[in-house]
């Protein structure tokens, strides 16, 4: 049983650094934007997710982000998120590095979360730099189609990383540092196709750590992982919690 092998690894080499992607949130009803039925099949990323598109027409981009903010805040953490929070409480996981912007790790109870693609937690005014929390942005969205800054009137930008935008440096640096220093990197729900997470498993391996993967479908690191479980995050991580406790 590979879950047993994974539990052995986490006991021997833990606490693990966990790397999560869209695949952990699909069980909360949040579509993976890379899947053929994902949101980007309906919304062309060139028109809605590039920094150029936002600068050219922020109101149009918010017509998409308003839907997304609502969908993400109405979603609930699933068994996979809860299992990772539990593994952190029991000392088997140190940190979750995530590509997801949905805040579901935090809402599930994970305390140390590194968000390499930003998140919907805040939005910032490109005009004056004022920062708005998500509750305020959601309130503004009830009244207007694109949230405007109360100080200067400019349309706010969600603090998620748009295509063509620089990644948050502090989060990226921390993710690399964690990958290099951990003895076990556990990848969950990511095909490891997108920078920077695509590079992190090799960083771990180069420094003598090992990589385990839980993902439906292939990833770019399968041939170098010591454990690969082709399965859902919720089911697999729930079984892992039980196994490490036994
Ligand atoms: Zn402003």
PDB file of C-alpha atoms and ligand atoms in Angstrom:
ATOM      1  CA  UNK A   1       0.000   0.000   0.000  1.00  0.00           C
ATOM      2  CA  UNK A   2       1.513   3.275  -1.070  1.00  0.00           C
ATOM      3  CA  UNK A   3      -0.248   5.282   1.662  1.00  0.00           C
ATOM      4  CA  UNK A   4       1.589   3.134   4.210  1.00  0.00           C
ATOM      5  CA  UNK A   5       4.868   3.888   2.437  1.00  0.00           C
ATOM      6  CA  UNK A   6       4.002   7.589   2.460  1.00  0.00           C
ATOM      7  CA  UNK A   7       3.207   7.434   6.184  1.00  0.00           C
ATOM      8  CA  UNK A   8       6.585   5.747   6.818  1.00  0.00           C
ATOM      9  CA  UNK A   9       8.320   8.490   4.878  1.00  0.00           C
ATOM     10  CA  UNK A  10       6.582  11.254   6.784  1.00  0.00           C
ATOM     11  CA  UNK A  11       7.428   9.600  10.132  1.00  0.00           C
ATOM     12  CA  UNK A  12      11.066   9.053   9.128  1.00  0.00           C
ATOM     13  CA  UNK A  13      11.753  12.283   7.267  1.00  0.00           C
ATOM     14  CA  UNK A  14       9.056  14.681   8.425  1.00  0.00           C
ATOM     15  CA  UNK A  15       7.931  17.276   9.060  1.00  0.00           C
ATOM     16  CA  UNK A  16       7.190  17.534   5.368  1.00  0.00           C
ATOM     17  CA  UNK A  17       6.920  20.655   3.291  1.00  0.00           C
ATOM     18  CA  UNK A  18       3.747  20.301   1.215  1.00  0.00           C
ATOM     19  CA  UNK A  19       3.310  21.813  -2.210  1.00  0.00           C
ATOM     20  CA  UNK A  20      -0.292  22.146  -3.417  1.00  0.00           C
ATOM     21  CA  UNK A  21      -1.897  23.087  -6.699  1.00  0.00           C
ATOM     22  CA  UNK A  22      -5.361  23.363  -8.177  1.00  0.00           C
ATOM     23  CA  UNK A  23      -5.963  19.611  -7.805  1.00  0.00           C
ATOM     24  CA  UNK A  24      -6.499  19.931  -4.045  1.00  0.00           C
ATOM     25  CA  UNK A  25      -9.285  22.481  -4.515  1.00  0.00           C
ATOM     26  CA  UNK A  26     -11.242  20.727  -7.276  1.00  0.00           C
ATOM     27  CA  UNK A  27     -12.944  18.651  -4.545  1.00  0.00           C
ATOM     28  CA  UNK A  28     -14.256  21.952  -3.148  1.00  0.00           C
ATOM     29  CA  UNK A  29     -15.895  22.610  -6.501  1.00  0.00           C
ATOM     30  CA  UNK A  30     -13.208  25.004  -7.741  1.00  0.00           C
ATOM     31  CA  UNK A  31     -12.307  24.062 -11.304  1.00  0.00           C
ATOM     32  CA  UNK A  32      -8.705  23.620 -12.370  1.00  0.00           C
ATOM     33  CA  UNK A  33      -8.146  26.314 -14.933  1.00  0.00           C
ATOM     34  CA  UNK A  34      -5.975  23.998 -16.983  1.00  0.00           C
ATOM     35  CA  UNK A  35      -8.662  21.366 -17.431  1.00  0.00           C
ATOM     36  CA  UNK A  36     -10.643  21.442 -20.687  1.00  0.00           C
ATOM     37  CA  UNK A  37     -13.823  22.196 -18.749  1.00  0.00           C
ATOM     38  CA  UNK A  38     -12.142  24.737 -16.475  1.00  0.00           C
ATOM     39  CA  UNK A  39     -13.008  28.394 -16.285  1.00  0.00           C
ATOM     40  CA  UNK A  40     -10.388  29.336 -18.846  1.00  0.00           C
ATOM     41  CA  UNK A  41     -12.316  27.330 -21.432  1.00  0.00           C
ATOM     42  CA  UNK A  42     -14.978  30.036 -21.072  1.00  0.00           C
ATOM     43  CA  UNK A  43     -12.797  33.031 -20.248  1.00  0.00           C
ATOM     44  CA  UNK A  44      -9.780  33.540 -22.484  1.00  0.00           C
ATOM     45  CA  UNK A  45      -6.827  34.154 -20.140  1.00  0.00           C
ATOM     46  CA  UNK A  46      -5.425  36.668 -22.618  1.00  0.00           C
ATOM     47  CA  UNK A  47      -8.528  38.786 -22.075  1.00  0.00           C
ATOM     48  CA  UNK A  48      -9.065  38.272 -18.345  1.00  0.00           C
ATOM     49  CA  UNK A  49      -5.871  37.186 -16.630  1.00  0.00           C
ATOM     50  CA  UNK A  50      -2.958  39.148 -18.033  1.00  0.00           C
ATOM     51  CA  UNK A  51      -1.666  42.309 -16.437  1.00  0.00           C
ATOM     52  CA  UNK A  52      -1.960  44.031 -19.834  1.00  0.00           C
ATOM     53  CA  UNK A  53      -5.666  43.155 -19.992  1.00  0.00           C
ATOM     54  CA  UNK A  54      -6.156  44.519 -16.483  1.00  0.00           C
ATOM     55  CA  UNK A  55      -4.384  47.780 -17.293  1.00  0.00           C
ATOM     56  CA  UNK A  56      -6.327  48.161 -20.544  1.00  0.00           C
ATOM     57  CA  UNK A  57      -9.782  47.411 -19.133  1.00  0.00           C
ATOM     58  CA  UNK A  58      -9.940  46.701 -15.381  1.00  0.00           C
ATOM     59  CA  UNK A  59     -13.747  46.859 -15.344  1.00  0.00           C
ATOM     60  CA  UNK A  60     -13.954  44.037 -17.877  1.00  0.00           C
ATOM     61  CA  UNK A  61     -11.433  41.953 -15.925  1.00  0.00           C
ATOM     62  CA  UNK A  62     -13.499  42.501 -12.754  1.00  0.00           C
ATOM     63  CA  UNK A  63     -16.587  41.127 -14.522  1.00  0.00           C
ATOM     64  CA  UNK A  64     -14.714  37.830 -14.357  1.00  0.00           C
ATOM     65  CA  UNK A  65     -13.026  38.351 -10.971  1.00  0.00           C
ATOM     66  CA  UNK A  66     -16.299  39.293  -9.273  1.00  0.00           C
ATOM     67  CA  UNK A  67     -17.664  35.847 -10.193  1.00  0.00           C
ATOM     68  CA  UNK A  68     -14.434  34.233  -9.128  1.00  0.00           C
ATOM     69  CA  UNK A  69     -14.280  36.033  -5.760  1.00  0.00           C
ATOM     70  CA  UNK A  70     -17.825  34.910  -4.989  1.00  0.00           C
ATOM     71  CA  UNK A  71     -17.209  31.316  -6.089  1.00  0.00           C
ATOM     72  CA  UNK A  72     -13.991  31.070  -4.063  1.00  0.00           C
ATOM     73  CA  UNK A  73     -15.455  32.591  -0.907  1.00  0.00           C
ATOM     74  CA  UNK A  74     -18.545  30.362  -1.097  1.00  0.00           C
ATOM     75  CA  UNK A  75     -16.393  27.213  -1.497  1.00  0.00           C
ATOM     76  CA  UNK A  76     -15.572  25.237   1.635  1.00  0.00           C
ATOM     77  CA  UNK A  77     -12.280  23.525   2.533  1.00  0.00           C
ATOM     78  CA  UNK A  78     -12.453  19.807   1.735  1.00  0.00           C
ATOM     79  CA  UNK A  79     -11.053  16.669   3.360  1.00  0.00           C
ATOM     80  CA  UNK A  80      -7.663  17.247   1.717  1.00  0.00           C
ATOM     81  CA  UNK A  81      -7.276  20.748   3.192  1.00  0.00           C
ATOM     82  CA  UNK A  82      -8.464  19.516   6.598  1.00  0.00           C
ATOM     83  CA  UNK A  83      -6.044  16.570   6.552  1.00  0.00           C
ATOM     84  CA  UNK A  84      -3.071  18.874   5.866  1.00  0.00           C
ATOM     85  CA  UNK A  85      -4.119  21.163   8.725  1.00  0.00           C
ATOM     86  CA  UNK A  86      -4.334  18.113  10.988  1.00  0.00           C
ATOM     87  CA  UNK A  87      -0.866  16.922   9.877  1.00  0.00           C
ATOM     88  CA  UNK A  88       0.512  20.359  10.751  1.00  0.00           C
ATOM     89  CA  UNK A  89      -1.094  20.178  14.215  1.00  0.00           C
ATOM     90  CA  UNK A  90       0.463  16.751  14.817  1.00  0.00           C
ATOM     91  CA  UNK A  91       3.902  17.930  13.695  1.00  0.00           C
ATOM     92  CA  UNK A  92       4.061  15.919  10.456  1.00  0.00           C
ATOM     93  CA  UNK A  93       3.830  18.939   8.162  1.00  0.00           C
ATOM     94  CA  UNK A  94       5.722  22.187   8.698  1.00  0.00           C
ATOM     95  CA  UNK A  95       4.481  24.403   5.896  1.00  0.00           C
ATOM     96  CA  UNK A  96       2.129  24.408   2.925  1.00  0.00           C
ATOM     97  CA  UNK A  97       3.397  26.148  -0.204  1.00  0.00           C
ATOM     98  CA  UNK A  98       0.439  26.705  -2.512  1.00  0.00           C
ATOM     99  CA  UNK A  99      -0.262  27.899  -6.021  1.00  0.00           C
ATOM    100  CA  UNK A 100      -3.893  28.414  -5.032  1.00  0.00           C
ATOM    101  CA  UNK A 101      -5.326  31.846  -4.354  1.00  0.00           C
ATOM    102  CA  UNK A 102      -8.495  30.558  -2.652  1.00  0.00           C
ATOM    103  CA  UNK A 103      -7.495  30.788   1.061  1.00  0.00           C
ATOM    104  CA  UNK A 104      -8.879  27.294   1.675  1.00  0.00           C
ATOM    105  CA  UNK A 105      -5.737  26.062   3.484  1.00  0.00           C
ATOM    106  CA  UNK A 106      -5.993  28.926   5.956  1.00  0.00           C
ATOM    107  CA  UNK A 107      -9.722  28.376   6.398  1.00  0.00           C
ATOM    108  CA  UNK A 108      -9.078  24.671   7.033  1.00  0.00           C
ATOM    109  CA  UNK A 109      -6.704  25.585   9.874  1.00  0.00           C
ATOM    110  CA  UNK A 110      -3.250  25.464   8.288  1.00  0.00           C
ATOM    111  CA  UNK A 111      -1.130  28.125   9.990  1.00  0.00           C
ATOM    112  CA  UNK A 112       2.026  28.331   7.916  1.00  0.00           C
ATOM    113  CA  UNK A 113       0.973  28.852   4.293  1.00  0.00           C
ATOM    114  CA  UNK A 114       3.148  30.361   1.562  1.00  0.00           C
ATOM    115  CA  UNK A 115       1.081  31.682  -1.357  1.00  0.00           C
ATOM    116  CA  UNK A 116       3.340  31.844  -4.394  1.00  0.00           C
ATOM    117  CA  UNK A 117       0.622  33.163  -6.719  1.00  0.00           C
ATOM    118  CA  UNK A 118      -0.836  35.650  -4.238  1.00  0.00           C
ATOM    119  CA  UNK A 119      -4.413  35.335  -2.988  1.00  0.00           C
ATOM    120  CA  UNK A 120      -7.816  36.948  -2.877  1.00  0.00           C
ATOM    121  CA  UNK A 121      -7.176  38.049   0.749  1.00  0.00           C
ATOM    122  CA  UNK A 122      -6.435  41.621  -0.298  1.00  0.00           C
ATOM    123  CA  UNK A 123      -6.745  43.954  -3.276  1.00  0.00           C
ATOM    124  CA  UNK A 124      -4.538  46.990  -3.797  1.00  0.00           C
ATOM    125  CA  UNK A 125      -5.188  50.347  -5.416  1.00  0.00           C
ATOM    126  CA  UNK A 126      -2.782  50.847  -8.326  1.00  0.00           C
ATOM    127  CA  UNK A 127      -3.277  54.612  -7.945  1.00  0.00           C
ATOM    128  CA  UNK A 128      -2.388  55.302  -4.311  1.00  0.00           C
ATOM    129  CA  UNK A 129      -1.380  51.923  -2.895  1.00  0.00           C
ATOM    130  CA  UNK A 130      -4.308  51.658  -0.431  1.00  0.00           C
ATOM    131  CA  UNK A 131      -5.016  48.041   0.491  1.00  0.00           C
ATOM    132  CA  UNK A 132      -8.487  46.547   0.940  1.00  0.00           C
ATOM    133  CA  UNK A 133      -9.429  43.275   2.664  1.00  0.00           C
ATOM    134  CA  UNK A 134     -11.622  40.735   0.953  1.00  0.00           C
ATOM    135  CA  UNK A 135     -14.724  41.517   3.045  1.00  0.00           C
ATOM    136  CA  UNK A 136     -14.563  45.132   1.980  1.00  0.00           C
ATOM    137  CA  UNK A 137     -13.986  44.196  -1.666  1.00  0.00           C
ATOM    138  CA  UNK A 138     -17.015  41.857  -1.558  1.00  0.00           C
ATOM    139  CA  UNK A 139     -19.112  44.712  -0.075  1.00  0.00           C
ATOM    140  CA  UNK A 140     -17.938  47.071  -2.831  1.00  0.00           C
ATOM    141  CA  UNK A 141     -18.802  44.428  -5.441  1.00  0.00           C
ATOM    142  CA  UNK A 142     -22.402  44.388  -4.206  1.00  0.00           C
ATOM    143  CA  UNK A 143     -22.709  48.012  -5.248  1.00  0.00           C
ATOM    144  CA  UNK A 144     -20.392  48.353  -8.241  1.00  0.00           C
ATOM    145  CA  UNK A 145     -19.180  46.060 -11.003  1.00  0.00           C
ATOM    146  CA  UNK A 146     -15.524  46.957 -10.338  1.00  0.00           C
ATOM    147  CA  UNK A 147     -14.410  48.020  -6.847  1.00  0.00           C
ATOM    148  CA  UNK A 148     -13.118  51.602  -6.815  1.00  0.00           C
ATOM    149  CA  UNK A 149     -10.619  53.051  -4.335  1.00  0.00           C
ATOM    150  CA  UNK A 150     -12.304  55.312  -1.766  1.00  0.00           C
ATOM    151  CA  UNK A 151      -9.195  57.512  -1.610  1.00  0.00           C
ATOM    152  CA  UNK A 152      -8.502  58.142  -5.282  1.00  0.00           C
ATOM    153  CA  UNK A 153     -11.174  56.413  -7.353  1.00  0.00           C
ATOM    154  CA  UNK A 154      -8.879  54.034  -9.273  1.00  0.00           C
ATOM    155  CA  UNK A 155     -10.098  50.475  -9.844  1.00  0.00           C
ATOM    156  CA  UNK A 156      -8.531  48.094  -7.300  1.00  0.00           C
ATOM    157  CA  UNK A 157      -6.385  45.186  -8.418  1.00  0.00           C
ATOM    158  CA  UNK A 158      -6.739  41.816  -6.699  1.00  0.00           C
ATOM    159  CA  UNK A 159      -3.432  40.759  -5.090  1.00  0.00           C
ATOM    160  CA  UNK A 160      -3.299  37.605  -7.185  1.00  0.00           C
ATOM    161  CA  UNK A 161      -0.519  37.226  -9.700  1.00  0.00           C
ATOM    162  CA  UNK A 162      -1.682  37.944 -13.220  1.00  0.00           C
ATOM    163  CA  UNK A 163       0.085  36.450 -16.222  1.00  0.00           C
ATOM    164  CA  UNK A 164       2.921  38.788 -17.168  1.00  0.00           C
ATOM    165  CA  UNK A 165       3.289  40.061 -13.630  1.00  0.00           C
ATOM    166  CA  UNK A 166       6.245  39.574 -11.283  1.00  0.00           C
ATOM    167  CA  UNK A 167       5.844  36.844  -8.678  1.00  0.00           C
ATOM    168  CA  UNK A 168       5.843  37.889  -4.983  1.00  0.00           C
ATOM    169  CA  UNK A 169       9.548  37.793  -4.222  1.00  0.00           C
ATOM    170  CA  UNK A 170       9.403  37.041  -0.505  1.00  0.00           C
ATOM    171  CA  UNK A 171       7.031  34.103  -1.028  1.00  0.00           C
ATOM    172  CA  UNK A 172       9.122  32.690  -3.872  1.00  0.00           C
ATOM    173  CA  UNK A 173      12.351  33.009  -1.863  1.00  0.00           C
ATOM    174  CA  UNK A 174      10.772  31.264   1.109  1.00  0.00           C
ATOM    175  CA  UNK A 175       9.395  28.469  -1.116  1.00  0.00           C
ATOM    176  CA  UNK A 176      12.876  27.790  -2.531  1.00  0.00           C
ATOM    177  CA  UNK A 177      14.440  27.886   0.927  1.00  0.00           C
ATOM    178  CA  UNK A 178      11.849  25.418   2.253  1.00  0.00           C
ATOM    179  CA  UNK A 179      12.288  23.093  -0.726  1.00  0.00           C
ATOM    180  CA  UNK A 180      16.068  23.058  -0.223  1.00  0.00           C
ATOM    181  CA  UNK A 181      15.968  22.456   3.515  1.00  0.00           C
ATOM    182  CA  UNK A 182      13.228  19.819   3.790  1.00  0.00           C
ATOM    183  CA  UNK A 183      13.961  16.102   3.866  1.00  0.00           C
ATOM    184  CA  UNK A 184      10.527  15.367   2.365  1.00  0.00           C
ATOM    185  CA  UNK A 185       8.581  17.391  -0.154  1.00  0.00           C
ATOM    186  CA  UNK A 186       5.010  16.182  -0.584  1.00  0.00           C
ATOM    187  CA  UNK A 187       3.342  17.400  -3.757  1.00  0.00           C
ATOM    188  CA  UNK A 188      -0.475  17.363  -3.761  1.00  0.00           C
ATOM    189  CA  UNK A 189      -2.716  18.153  -6.699  1.00  0.00           C
ATOM    190  CA  UNK A 190      -0.209  19.754  -9.037  1.00  0.00           C
ATOM    191  CA  UNK A 191       1.121  18.572 -12.374  1.00  0.00           C
ATOM    192  CA  UNK A 192       4.248  20.673 -11.600  1.00  0.00           C
ATOM    193  CA  UNK A 193       4.019  22.441 -14.918  1.00  0.00           C
ATOM    194  CA  UNK A 194       4.100  26.074 -13.824  1.00  0.00           C
ATOM    195  CA  UNK A 195       7.067  28.032 -12.529  1.00  0.00           C
ATOM    196  CA  UNK A 196       8.065  28.369  -9.711  1.00  0.00           C
ATOM    197  CA  UNK A 197       6.624  25.138  -8.304  1.00  0.00           C
ATOM    198  CA  UNK A 198       7.888  23.182 -11.297  1.00  0.00           C
ATOM    199  CA  UNK A 199      11.453  23.787 -10.034  1.00  0.00           C
ATOM    200  CA  UNK A 200      10.988  23.061  -6.340  1.00  0.00           C
ATOM    201  CA  UNK A 201      11.112  19.215  -6.359  1.00  0.00           C
ATOM    202  CA  UNK A 202      14.522  19.244  -8.033  1.00  0.00           C
ATOM    203  CA  UNK A 203      15.755  21.713  -5.391  1.00  0.00           C
ATOM    204  CA  UNK A 204      14.715  19.234  -2.688  1.00  0.00           C
ATOM    205  CA  UNK A 205      16.313  16.291  -4.456  1.00  0.00           C
ATOM    206  CA  UNK A 206      19.568  18.112  -5.140  1.00  0.00           C
ATOM    207  CA  UNK A 207      19.949  18.838  -1.422  1.00  0.00           C
ATOM    208  CA  UNK A 208      19.390  15.193  -0.472  1.00  0.00           C
ATOM    209  CA  UNK A 209      15.653  15.274   0.228  1.00  0.00           C
ATOM    210  CA  UNK A 210      13.030  13.076  -1.370  1.00  0.00           C
ATOM    211  CA  UNK A 211       9.809  13.888  -3.199  1.00  0.00           C
ATOM    212  CA  UNK A 212       6.425  12.151  -2.863  1.00  0.00           C
ATOM    213  CA  UNK A 213       3.477  12.958  -5.106  1.00  0.00           C
ATOM    214  CA  UNK A 214      -0.298  12.634  -4.720  1.00  0.00           C
ATOM    215  CA  UNK A 215      -1.946  13.689  -7.951  1.00  0.00           C
ATOM    216  CA  UNK A 216      -4.584  12.500 -10.361  1.00  0.00           C
ATOM    217  CA  UNK A 217      -2.721  12.062 -13.618  1.00  0.00           C
ATOM    218  CA  UNK A 218       0.944  12.443 -14.502  1.00  0.00           C
ATOM    219  CA  UNK A 219       3.300  15.138 -13.260  1.00  0.00           C
ATOM    220  CA  UNK A 220       6.620  16.317 -14.646  1.00  0.00           C
ATOM    221  CA  UNK A 221       8.469  14.734 -11.689  1.00  0.00           C
ATOM    222  CA  UNK A 222       6.912  11.223 -11.544  1.00  0.00           C
ATOM    223  CA  UNK A 223      10.098   9.477 -12.679  1.00  0.00           C
ATOM    224  CA  UNK A 224      12.108  10.996  -9.813  1.00  0.00           C
ATOM    225  CA  UNK A 225       9.540  10.704  -7.001  1.00  0.00           C
ATOM    226  CA  UNK A 226      10.018   7.985  -4.371  1.00  0.00           C
ATOM    227  CA  UNK A 227       6.237   7.600  -4.002  1.00  0.00           C
ATOM    228  CA  UNK A 228       3.557   8.474  -6.541  1.00  0.00           C
ATOM    229  CA  UNK A 229      -0.099   8.005  -5.649  1.00  0.00           C
ATOM    230  CA  UNK A 230      -2.475   8.539  -8.535  1.00  0.00           C
ATOM    231  CA  UNK A 231      -5.512   9.479  -6.497  1.00  0.00           C
ATOM    232  CA  UNK A 232      -7.688  12.208  -5.076  1.00  0.00           C
ATOM    233  CA  UNK A 233      -6.251  14.483  -2.396  1.00  0.00           C
ATOM    234  CA  UNK A 234      -9.168  14.144   0.043  1.00  0.00           C
ATOM    235  CA  UNK A 235      -9.278  10.385   0.084  1.00  0.00           C
ATOM    236  CA  UNK A 236      -5.496   9.878   0.081  1.00  0.00           C
ATOM    237  CA  UNK A 237      -4.629  12.476   2.726  1.00  0.00           C
ATOM    238  CA  UNK A 238      -7.444  11.315   5.020  1.00  0.00           C
ATOM    239  CA  UNK A 239      -5.986   7.806   4.810  1.00  0.00           C
ATOM    240  CA  UNK A 240      -2.524   9.280   5.484  1.00  0.00           C
ATOM    241  CA  UNK A 241      -3.713  11.034   8.658  1.00  0.00           C
ATOM    242  CA  UNK A 242      -5.129   7.734   9.940  1.00  0.00           C
ATOM    243  CA  UNK A 243      -1.970   5.859   9.007  1.00  0.00           C
ATOM    244  CA  UNK A 244       0.531   8.214  10.652  1.00  0.00           C
ATOM    245  CA  UNK A 245      -1.556   8.151  13.832  1.00  0.00           C
ATOM    246  CA  UNK A 246      -1.680   4.349  13.974  1.00  0.00           C
TER     247      UNK A 246
HETATM  248 ZN1  LIG B   1      -6.360  54.745  -4.448  1.00  0.00          ZN
END
